[in-house]
Amino acid sequence: MKKLRVFLESEMATECDACGRRFDIVKGGVCDQCRRILCARDLHGSVVQRLVADLRGRSTCVACRRERH
């Protein structure tokens, strides 16, 4: 009998526009201000910022947040 496979990694990947590292597109996203495709580290920076982005429904990358301050 075949095992049920749950929570598999996505097979779709791309490169981060900021650092060039390949990442699973589910873990990253697009900045709403600069429109770059970024890995989770360059997009959110931390788990707290990821939660803020999920609650707001908008993602602003680390670089754009740094420019604003």
Short mmCIF file of C-alpha atoms in Angstrom, two decimals, residues 8-66:
data_model
loop_
_atom_site.label_atom_id
_atom_site.label_comp_id
_atom_site.label_asym_id
_atom_site.label_seq_id
_atom_site.Cartn_x
_atom_site.Cartn_y
_atom_site.Cartn_z
CA LEU A 8 5.73 17.96 0.64
CA GLU A 9 8.12 20.63 -0.53
CA SER A 10 7.02 22.45 -3.67
CA GLU A 11 8.96 21.64 -6.81
CA MET A 12 8.68 25.22 -8.07
CA ALA A 13 11.70 27.39 -7.35
CA THR A 14 13.15 30.69 -8.49
CA GLU A 15 16.09 32.93 -7.64
CA CYS A 16 15.91 35.83 -5.21
CA ASP A 17 16.33 39.23 -6.89
CA ALA A 18 18.32 40.52 -3.90
CA CYS A 19 20.74 37.71 -2.97
CA GLY A 20 20.51 35.37 -5.98
CA ARG A 21 19.84 32.29 -3.84
CA ARG A 22 17.36 29.68 -5.17
CA PHE A 23 14.29 29.25 -2.99
CA ASP A 24 10.90 27.55 -2.97
CA ILE A 25 8.38 30.14 -4.18
CA VAL A 26 5.97 29.21 -1.38
CA LYS A 27 8.49 30.44 1.20
CA GLY A 28 9.17 33.82 -0.42
CA GLY A 29 7.09 36.35 -2.27
CA VAL A 30 6.88 39.72 -4.02
CA CYS A 31 7.40 43.09 -2.34
CA ASP A 32 4.37 45.34 -2.85
CA GLN A 33 6.56 48.44 -3.21
CA CYS A 34 9.57 47.46 -5.35
CA ARG A 35 7.89 44.43 -7.01
CA ARG A 36 10.99 42.21 -6.69
CA ILE A 37 10.71 38.45 -6.17
CA LEU A 38 12.46 37.73 -2.88
CA CYS A 39 13.31 34.83 -0.58
CA ALA A 40 11.76 34.86 2.90
CA ARG A 41 14.90 36.33 4.49
CA ASP A 42 15.02 39.31 2.11
CA LEU A 43 11.24 39.78 2.02
CA HIS A 44 10.29 39.46 5.69
CA GLY A 45 13.53 39.39 7.66
CA SER A 46 11.94 37.71 10.70
CA VAL A 47 9.06 35.52 11.76
CA VAL A 48 7.37 38.52 13.40
CA GLN A 49 7.46 40.50 10.15
CA ARG A 50 6.07 37.46 8.32
CA LEU A 51 3.10 37.42 10.72
CA VAL A 52 2.59 41.17 10.27
CA ALA A 53 2.59 40.73 6.47
CA ASP A 54 0.09 37.86 6.74
CA LEU A 55 -2.23 39.91 8.95
CA ARG A 56 -2.00 43.05 6.78
CA GLY A 57 -2.27 41.15 3.50
CA ARG A 58 0.69 43.13 2.14
CA SER A 59 4.42 42.39 2.07
CA THR A 60 7.09 45.09 2.20
CA CYS A 61 10.66 43.88 1.88
CA VAL A 62 13.48 44.57 4.32
CA ALA A 63 15.15 47.08 1.94
CA CYS A 64 11.96 49.11 1.39
CA ARG A 65 11.25 49.19 5.14
CA ARG A 66 14.82 50.35 5.77
#
